[in-house]
Amino acid sequence: MDFDALTHDDPEVAELILAEHRRQRDTLDLIASENLCPRAVREVMASLLTDKYAEGYPGRRWYGGCEVVDEVERLAIARGKALFGCEHINVQPHSGSQANMAVYFAALEPGDTILSMNLAHGGHLTHGQESNFSGRLYRIVHYGVSPETERIDYDALARQAREVRPAMLVGGASSYPRAIDVARMADIAHDVGARLLIDMAHFAGLVVGGVHPDPVPVADFVTATTHKTLRGPRGGLVICKKEDARHIDHTVFPGIQGGPLMHVIAGKAVSFALAMAEEFRTYQQRVVANCRAMADEMALLGYRLVSGGTDTHLFLVDLRPMHLTGARVQAWLGSAGIVTNKNVIPFDDQPPSDPSGVRLGTPSLTSRGADEADVRQAARWIDRVLRASDPSAEAERLRPEVVDFCRSHPIPE
Ligand code: DSN
């Protein structure tokens, strides 16, 4: 990595970035929402596009000197429309939270009812958590997963929608391992006159890769982050039909944001182009195949997986049969160089700070070239630590093997 100016001007921050580089280089990242964006995207993010103010939209800015960034944003929009096959895309949201906020503000009034996935069953903060703006501004009713299958019961959801009559149905989750039946969700929403938002933050890359049902043709609004399975810069986007385009754009700016981050928008343009290549499709197929293989290995090793497995890039391990909790497991695996996150599981008795599950995902590992044999090995490493009589000591013993693996599967430099 090349940090000549930074090393000279601020060696302290330069050293922290190098430390993070070493950490990423020498650890296995199994956090399902993380990925490794290509160097081209990082170069754009570090470019002087960060200096430009461009409030407004291409051709309609509140600042002079926007002729180049206009082209950047037009390119991101054109590529985004081609990639997702959508009528309209807004590439300015700084994050997935702001993308969701834009949709709620554009389509709802405060106090309207939103029917969304329970956070404790895999939903997201912006789907109505009580301290989040969504939970404070709207009347939130949650659906969850069935206690028997740990999957969404679409018949039950349809009945609930008929009782609740929400203004908006929200589909999408942060820790739901199964594909979402977006067509069924659209039927349920439209049957009760609700608008449908599909938050595909986690699975946008899978949609592009053709390994998850595509919400774009059936949903009124689709939001995404660009840094998870999509493997782009950290940011968000909103997709909608032409009739909502003006309203969404006006809600993003000036409604909830000021100046767009033009370096990030350029990064989105680059990642959209990369996502159109055949290699990206293959990558997404491998993310899902790797996830299935790793989940299968964990199940063979005797672990209980929420819903019995996965259709996506992530799965959840129920630690209760092992008499373990997520915080300890996350810490032990972290000592071995295996980075995970503790996670609530449906019907969890444990508090969110130390829940009964751990979430495992394969996007980052697959970006390093890991194959099914590699992820099965990662599962066996996890088992080795968790079954050891002294997991902390076993994690220390395992650490050099993890580093060897990481060195033979480098991160993008
Ligand atoms: N925090 C993200 C995740 O880890 O799933 C969701 O925004």
Coordinates of C-alpha atoms and ligand atoms in Angstrom, one line a residue:
M1 CA 0.0 0.0 0.0
D2 CA 1.2 3.4 -0.9
F3 CA 0.8 6.1 1.8
D4 CA 3.7 8.4 1.2
A5 CA 1.9 11.7 1.9
L6 CA 0.0 10.3 4.8
T7 CA 3.0 8.7 6.4
H8 CA 4.7 12.1 6.2
D9 CA 1.8 14.3 7.3
D10 CA 0.2 12.0 9.9
P11 CA 2.2 8.9 10.7
E12 CA -0.2 8.0 13.5
V13 CA -3.2 7.5 11.2
A14 CA -1.0 5.9 8.5
E15 CA 0.1 3.4 11.1
L16 CA -3.5 2.6 12.1
I17 CA -4.4 2.0 8.4
L18 CA -1.4 -0.3 8.0
A19 CA -2.5 -2.1 11.2
E20 CA -5.9 -2.6 9.7
H21 CA -4.3 -3.8 6.5
R22 CA -2.4 -6.4 8.5
R23 CA -5.5 -7.4 10.4
Q24 CA -7.5 -7.9 7.2
R25 CA -4.6 -9.7 5.5
D26 CA -4.1 -12.2 8.3
T27 CA -7.7 -13.0 9.4
L28 CA -10.6 -14.8 7.9
D29 CA -13.6 -12.5 7.6
L30 CA -16.8 -14.5 8.0
I31 CA -18.9 -11.4 8.8
A32 CA -21.8 -11.8 6.3
S33 CA -22.2 -8.1 5.7
E34 CA -18.6 -7.4 4.8
N35 CA -16.6 -7.9 1.7
L36 CA -13.3 -6.8 0.0
C37 CA -13.8 -4.2 -2.7
P38 CA -11.4 -4.3 -5.6
R39 CA -8.5 -1.9 -5.7
A40 CA -10.1 0.1 -8.5
V41 CA -12.9 1.0 -6.2
R42 CA -10.5 1.9 -3.4
E43 CA -8.6 4.2 -5.8
V44 CA -11.7 6.0 -6.7
M45 CA -12.7 6.4 -3.1
A46 CA -9.3 8.0 -2.4
S47 CA -9.6 10.4 -5.4
L48 CA -10.0 14.2 -5.5
L49 CA -13.7 13.7 -6.3
T50 CA -14.2 13.9 -2.5
D51 CA -13.5 17.7 -2.8
K52 CA -16.4 18.6 -5.0
Y53 CA -19.8 19.9 -3.7
A54 CA -22.6 18.9 -6.0
E55 CA -26.0 19.4 -4.2
G56 CA -28.7 18.6 -6.7
Y57 CA -28.7 16.2 -9.6
P58 CA -26.8 16.1 -13.0
G59 CA -27.6 19.3 -14.9
R60 CA -29.5 20.8 -11.9
R61 CA -26.8 21.6 -9.3
W62 CA -26.5 24.4 -6.8
Y63 CA -22.8 24.8 -7.5
G64 CA -20.6 25.7 -10.4
G65 CA -17.9 23.4 -11.7
C66 CA -20.1 20.3 -11.7
E67 CA -19.7 19.4 -15.4
V68 CA -17.3 16.5 -14.6
V69 CA -19.2 15.1 -11.6
D70 CA -22.4 15.4 -13.6
E71 CA -20.9 12.9 -16.0
V72 CA -19.8 10.7 -13.1
E73 CA -23.3 10.6 -11.6
R74 CA -24.9 10.1 -15.1
L75 CA -22.6 7.1 -15.6
A76 CA -23.4 5.6 -12.2
I77 CA -27.1 6.0 -13.0
A78 CA -26.9 4.5 -16.5
R79 CA -24.9 1.6 -15.3
G80 CA -27.1 1.1 -12.3
K81 CA -30.2 1.0 -14.5
A82 CA -28.6 -1.5 -16.8
L83 CA -27.3 -3.7 -14.0
F84 CA -30.6 -3.9 -12.1
G85 CA -32.9 -3.5 -15.1
C86 CA -34.8 -0.8 -13.3
E87 CA -36.8 2.3 -14.4
H88 CA -35.1 4.7 -11.9
I89 CA -32.2 4.6 -9.5
N90 CA -30.9 7.2 -7.1
V91 CA -27.3 6.6 -6.3
Q92 CA -26.8 9.4 -3.7
P93 CA -27.9 7.7 -0.4
H94 CA -24.8 7.7 1.9
S95 CA -26.0 4.3 3.4
G96 CA -28.6 1.7 3.4
S97 CA -30.3 3.5 6.4
Q98 CA -30.6 6.7 4.4
A99 CA -31.9 4.7 1.4
N100 CA -34.7 3.3 3.6
M101 CA -35.4 6.7 5.2
A102 CA -35.8 8.1 1.7
V103 CA -38.4 5.5 0.8
Y104 CA -40.3 5.9 4.1
F105 CA -40.3 9.7 3.8
A106 CA -41.4 9.6 0.2
A107 CA -44.1 7.0 0.5
L108 CA -45.5 7.4 4.0
E109 CA -46.8 9.9 6.5
P110 CA -45.6 9.8 10.2
G111 CA -47.8 7.4 12.1
D112 CA -48.5 5.2 9.1
T113 CA -48.3 1.5 9.7
I114 CA -45.2 -0.5 8.5
L115 CA -45.3 -4.3 8.6
S116 CA -41.7 -5.5 8.7
M117 CA -39.5 -8.4 9.9
N118 CA -38.9 -8.6 13.6
L119 CA -35.3 -7.5 14.4
A120 CA -35.0 -10.5 16.7
H121 CA -35.8 -12.8 13.8
G122 CA -33.3 -11.3 11.4
G123 CA -34.8 -7.9 10.5
H124 CA -32.9 -4.6 10.5
L125 CA -32.8 -1.5 12.7
T126 CA -34.4 0.6 10.1
H127 CA -37.3 -1.8 9.8
G128 CA -38.7 -0.4 13.0
Q129 CA -36.4 -0.9 16.0
E130 CA -37.8 1.4 18.7
S131 CA -34.8 3.7 19.1
N132 CA -34.3 4.0 15.4
F133 CA -36.1 6.8 13.5
S134 CA -38.3 4.2 11.8
G135 CA -39.6 2.9 15.2
R136 CA -40.1 6.5 16.5
L137 CA -41.9 7.9 13.5
Y138 CA -44.1 5.0 12.3
R139 CA -46.5 2.5 13.8
I140 CA -44.5 -0.7 13.5
V141 CA -46.0 -4.2 13.4
H142 CA -43.6 -7.1 13.0
Y143 CA -43.9 -10.4 11.4
G144 CA -41.4 -13.1 12.2
V145 CA -40.4 -16.6 11.3
S146 CA -42.5 -19.7 12.1
P147 CA -41.3 -21.5 15.4
E148 CA -41.4 -24.8 13.5
T149 CA -39.5 -24.0 10.4
E150 CA -37.7 -20.8 11.4
R151 CA -38.7 -19.5 7.9
I152 CA -41.2 -16.8 6.9
D153 CA -44.7 -18.3 6.8
Y154 CA -46.1 -16.5 3.8
D155 CA -49.7 -17.7 4.5
A156 CA -49.5 -16.3 8.1
L157 CA -48.0 -13.1 6.7
A158 CA -50.9 -12.7 4.3
R159 CA -53.4 -13.2 7.1
Q160 CA -51.5 -10.7 9.3
A161 CA -51.4 -8.1 6.4
R162 CA -55.2 -8.5 6.0
E163 CA -55.6 -7.7 9.7
V164 CA -53.1 -5.0 10.1
R165 CA -53.6 -3.3 6.7
P166 CA -50.2 -1.6 6.6
A167 CA -49.3 1.3 4.4
M168 CA -46.1 -0.5 3.6
L169 CA -44.8 -4.0 3.8
V170 CA -41.0 -4.4 4.2
G171 CA -39.2 -7.5 3.1
G172 CA -35.5 -8.1 3.6
A173 CA -33.3 -8.9 6.6
S174 CA -29.8 -8.9 8.1
S175 CA -29.7 -12.4 9.4
Y176 CA -32.3 -14.5 7.6
P177 CA -30.5 -17.4 5.8
R178 CA -33.3 -18.2 3.4
A179 CA -34.1 -16.7 0.0
I180 CA -37.0 -14.3 0.2
D181 CA -40.1 -15.0 -1.9
V182 CA -40.4 -11.5 -3.3
A183 CA -43.2 -12.4 -5.7
R184 CA -45.3 -13.7 -2.8
M185 CA -44.5 -10.6 -0.8
A186 CA -45.7 -8.4 -3.7
D187 CA -49.0 -10.3 -3.9
I188 CA -49.5 -9.9 -0.1
A189 CA -48.7 -6.2 -0.2
H190 CA -50.8 -5.3 -3.2
D191 CA -53.7 -7.5 -2.0
V192 CA -54.1 -5.1 1.0
G193 CA -53.2 -1.9 -0.9
A194 CA -49.8 -1.6 0.8
R195 CA -46.6 -0.5 -1.0
L196 CA -43.8 -3.0 -1.0
L197 CA -40.2 -2.1 -0.1
I198 CA -37.6 -4.9 -0.5
D199 CA -34.4 -4.0 1.3
M200 CA -31.9 -6.2 -0.5
A201 CA -28.9 -4.7 1.3
H202 CA -27.6 -8.2 2.1
F203 CA -28.5 -10.0 -1.1
A204 CA -28.1 -7.4 -3.9
G205 CA -25.1 -9.1 -5.3
L206 CA -26.9 -12.5 -5.3
V207 CA -29.8 -10.9 -7.3
V208 CA -27.3 -9.5 -9.9
G209 CA -25.7 -13.0 -10.0
G210 CA -29.0 -14.7 -10.6
V211 CA -28.9 -16.7 -7.4
H212 CA -31.7 -14.9 -5.5
P213 CA -35.2 -14.0 -6.7
D214 CA -35.1 -10.5 -8.2
P215 CA -37.3 -8.0 -6.4
V216 CA -36.9 -5.2 -9.0
P217 CA -39.8 -6.2 -11.3
V218 CA -42.2 -6.8 -8.4
A219 CA -41.5 -4.3 -5.7
D220 CA -42.5 -0.6 -5.6
F221 CA -39.2 0.3 -4.0
V222 CA -35.9 -1.6 -3.6
T223 CA -33.1 -0.4 -1.5
A224 CA -29.5 -1.8 -1.2
T225 CA -26.1 -1.1 0.2
T226 CA -23.3 -1.2 -2.3
H227 CA -20.6 -2.7 0.0
K228 CA -21.9 -6.1 1.0
T229 CA -22.4 -8.9 -1.6
L230 CA -22.3 -6.2 -4.3
R231 CA -18.6 -5.6 -3.4
G232 CA -18.5 -1.9 -4.1
P233 CA -17.9 1.2 -2.0
R234 CA -19.7 1.8 1.4
G235 CA -23.0 3.4 0.4
G236 CA -26.6 3.0 -0.5
L237 CA -29.1 3.3 -3.4
V238 CA -32.8 3.4 -4.1
I239 CA -34.6 1.8 -7.0
C240 CA -38.2 2.7 -8.0
K241 CA -40.6 3.0 -10.8
K242 CA -40.8 6.1 -13.0
E243 CA -43.9 7.4 -11.2
D244 CA -42.0 7.6 -7.9
A245 CA -38.7 8.9 -9.3
R246 CA -39.3 12.6 -8.7
H247 CA -40.5 12.1 -5.2
I248 CA -37.6 9.8 -4.3
D249 CA -35.0 12.1 -5.7
H250 CA -36.6 15.1 -3.9
T251 CA -36.6 13.2 -0.7
V252 CA -33.0 12.1 -0.9
F253 CA -32.0 15.7 -1.8
P254 CA -33.0 18.2 -0.3
G255 CA -35.2 16.0 2.0
I256 CA -32.6 14.1 4.0
Q257 CA -29.1 14.7 2.6
G258 CA -27.0 17.6 1.5
G259 CA -24.0 17.2 -0.8
P260 CA -23.6 13.8 -2.4
L261 CA -20.3 12.0 -1.9
M262 CA -19.1 12.1 -5.5
H263 CA -16.1 9.9 -4.9
V264 CA -18.4 7.2 -3.5
I265 CA -20.8 7.7 -6.4
A266 CA -17.8 7.2 -8.8
G267 CA -17.0 4.0 -6.8
K268 CA -20.6 2.8 -7.3
A269 CA -20.2 3.4 -11.1
V270 CA -17.0 1.3 -11.1
S271 CA -18.5 -1.5 -9.0
F272 CA -21.7 -1.6 -11.2
A273 CA -19.5 -2.0 -14.3
L274 CA -17.5 -4.8 -12.6
A275 CA -20.8 -6.4 -11.5
M276 CA -21.9 -6.6 -15.2
A277 CA -19.0 -9.0 -16.0
E278 CA -19.6 -12.7 -16.3
E279 CA -17.0 -13.2 -13.5
F280 CA -19.2 -11.5 -11.1
R281 CA -22.0 -13.9 -11.8
T282 CA -19.6 -16.8 -11.2
Y283 CA -18.4 -15.1 -8.0
Q284 CA -22.0 -14.9 -6.6
Q285 CA -22.7 -18.6 -7.5
R286 CA -19.5 -19.5 -5.6
V287 CA -20.5 -17.3 -2.6
V288 CA -23.8 -19.3 -2.3
A289 CA -22.1 -22.7 -3.1
N290 CA -19.4 -22.0 -0.5
C291 CA -22.1 -21.0 2.1
R292 CA -24.0 -24.2 1.5
A293 CA -20.8 -26.3 1.8
M294 CA -19.7 -24.5 5.0
A295 CA -23.2 -24.9 6.5
D296 CA -23.3 -28.5 5.5
E297 CA -19.9 -29.2 7.1
M298 CA -21.1 -27.4 10.4
A299 CA -24.2 -29.6 10.3
L300 CA -22.1 -32.8 9.8
L301 CA -20.0 -31.7 12.8
G302 CA -23.2 -31.7 14.8
Y303 CA -24.2 -28.0 15.0
R304 CA -27.8 -26.9 14.8
L305 CA -28.4 -24.3 12.1
V306 CA -31.3 -22.0 12.2
S307 CA -33.9 -23.1 9.6
G308 CA -31.7 -26.2 9.0
G309 CA -29.3 -24.5 6.5
T310 CA -29.1 -21.7 4.0
D311 CA -30.0 -20.6 0.5
T312 CA -27.9 -17.5 0.6
H313 CA -24.5 -16.0 1.6
L314 CA -25.0 -16.5 5.3
F315 CA -26.2 -18.9 8.0
L316 CA -26.8 -18.8 11.7
V317 CA -25.5 -21.3 14.2
D318 CA -27.6 -22.0 17.3
L319 CA -25.0 -22.3 20.1
R320 CA -27.5 -23.4 22.8
P321 CA -27.0 -27.2 22.3
M322 CA -23.3 -26.5 23.0
H323 CA -24.2 -24.5 26.2
L324 CA -22.3 -21.5 24.6
T325 CA -23.2 -17.9 23.8
G326 CA -22.3 -15.7 20.9
A327 CA -20.0 -13.2 22.7
R328 CA -17.7 -15.9 24.0
V329 CA -17.6 -17.7 20.6
Q330 CA -16.9 -14.4 18.7
A331 CA -14.0 -13.7 21.1
W332 CA -12.5 -17.2 20.9
L333 CA -12.7 -17.4 17.2
G334 CA -11.3 -13.9 17.0
S335 CA -8.2 -15.0 18.9
A336 CA -7.7 -17.7 16.2
G337 CA -8.0 -15.0 13.5
I338 CA -11.6 -16.0 12.4
V339 CA -13.7 -12.9 12.5
T340 CA -17.4 -13.4 13.1
N341 CA -20.3 -11.7 14.8
K342 CA -22.5 -12.8 17.6
N343 CA -26.2 -12.7 16.6
V344 CA -29.6 -13.2 18.0
I345 CA -31.5 -16.2 16.7
P346 CA -35.3 -16.5 16.5
F347 CA -37.0 -16.9 19.9
D348 CA -33.7 -16.2 21.7
D349 CA -33.8 -16.2 25.5
Q350 CA -30.4 -14.5 25.7
P351 CA -30.0 -10.7 25.5
P352 CA -28.7 -9.1 22.2
S353 CA -25.4 -8.3 23.9
D354 CA -24.7 -12.0 24.4
P355 CA -27.1 -13.8 22.2
S356 CA -27.4 -17.5 21.5
G357 CA -26.1 -17.4 17.9
V358 CA -23.2 -16.6 15.7
R359 CA -23.7 -15.5 12.1
L360 CA -21.3 -16.8 9.4
G361 CA -21.1 -15.6 5.8
T362 CA -18.9 -16.3 2.8
P363 CA -18.7 -13.1 0.6
S364 CA -15.3 -12.0 1.8
L365 CA -13.7 -15.4 1.9
T366 CA -15.0 -16.1 -1.6
S367 CA -13.5 -12.8 -2.8
R368 CA -10.1 -14.2 -1.6
G369 CA -10.6 -17.2 -3.9
A370 CA -11.7 -19.7 -1.2
D371 CA -13.4 -22.8 -2.6
E372 CA -15.7 -25.4 -1.0
A373 CA -12.8 -27.4 0.5
D374 CA -11.4 -24.2 2.0
V375 CA -14.7 -23.3 3.7
R376 CA -15.2 -26.8 5.0
Q377 CA -11.7 -26.5 6.5
A378 CA -12.8 -23.2 8.1
A379 CA -15.8 -25.0 9.6
R380 CA -13.6 -27.7 11.0
W381 CA -11.3 -25.0 12.5
I382 CA -14.3 -23.4 14.2
D383 CA -15.3 -26.8 15.6
R384 CA -11.8 -27.4 16.8
V385 CA -11.9 -24.2 18.9
L386 CA -15.4 -24.6 20.2
R387 CA -15.0 -28.3 21.3
A388 CA -11.6 -27.8 22.9
S389 CA -11.3 -28.2 26.7
D390 CA -9.5 -24.8 26.7
P391 CA -10.9 -22.9 23.6
S392 CA -8.6 -19.8 24.2
A393 CA -5.5 -22.0 24.2
E394 CA -6.7 -23.9 21.1
A395 CA -7.4 -20.6 19.3
E396 CA -3.8 -19.6 20.0
R397 CA -2.6 -22.9 18.6
L398 CA -4.8 -22.6 15.5
R399 CA -3.8 -19.0 14.7
P400 CA -0.6 -19.8 12.6
E401 CA -2.6 -22.2 10.4
V402 CA -5.2 -19.4 9.8
V403 CA -2.4 -17.0 8.9
D404 CA -0.9 -19.5 6.5
F405 CA -4.2 -19.9 4.8
C406 CA -4.7 -16.1 4.6
R407 CA -1.2 -15.6 3.1
S408 CA -2.1 -18.1 0.3
H409 CA -5.4 -16.3 -0.3
P410 CA -4.4 -12.7 -0.4
I411 CA -6.8 -9.7 -0.1
P412 CA -6.8 -7.3 -3.1
E413 CA -3.7 -5.1 -2.6
Ligands
DSN1 N1 -25.0 -4.0 10.1 C1 -25.4 -4.7 8.9 C2 -25.2 -6.2 9.1 O1 -24.1 -6.6 9.6 O2 -26.0 -7.0 8.7 C3 -26.7 -4.4 8.5 O3 -26.8 -3.0 8.3

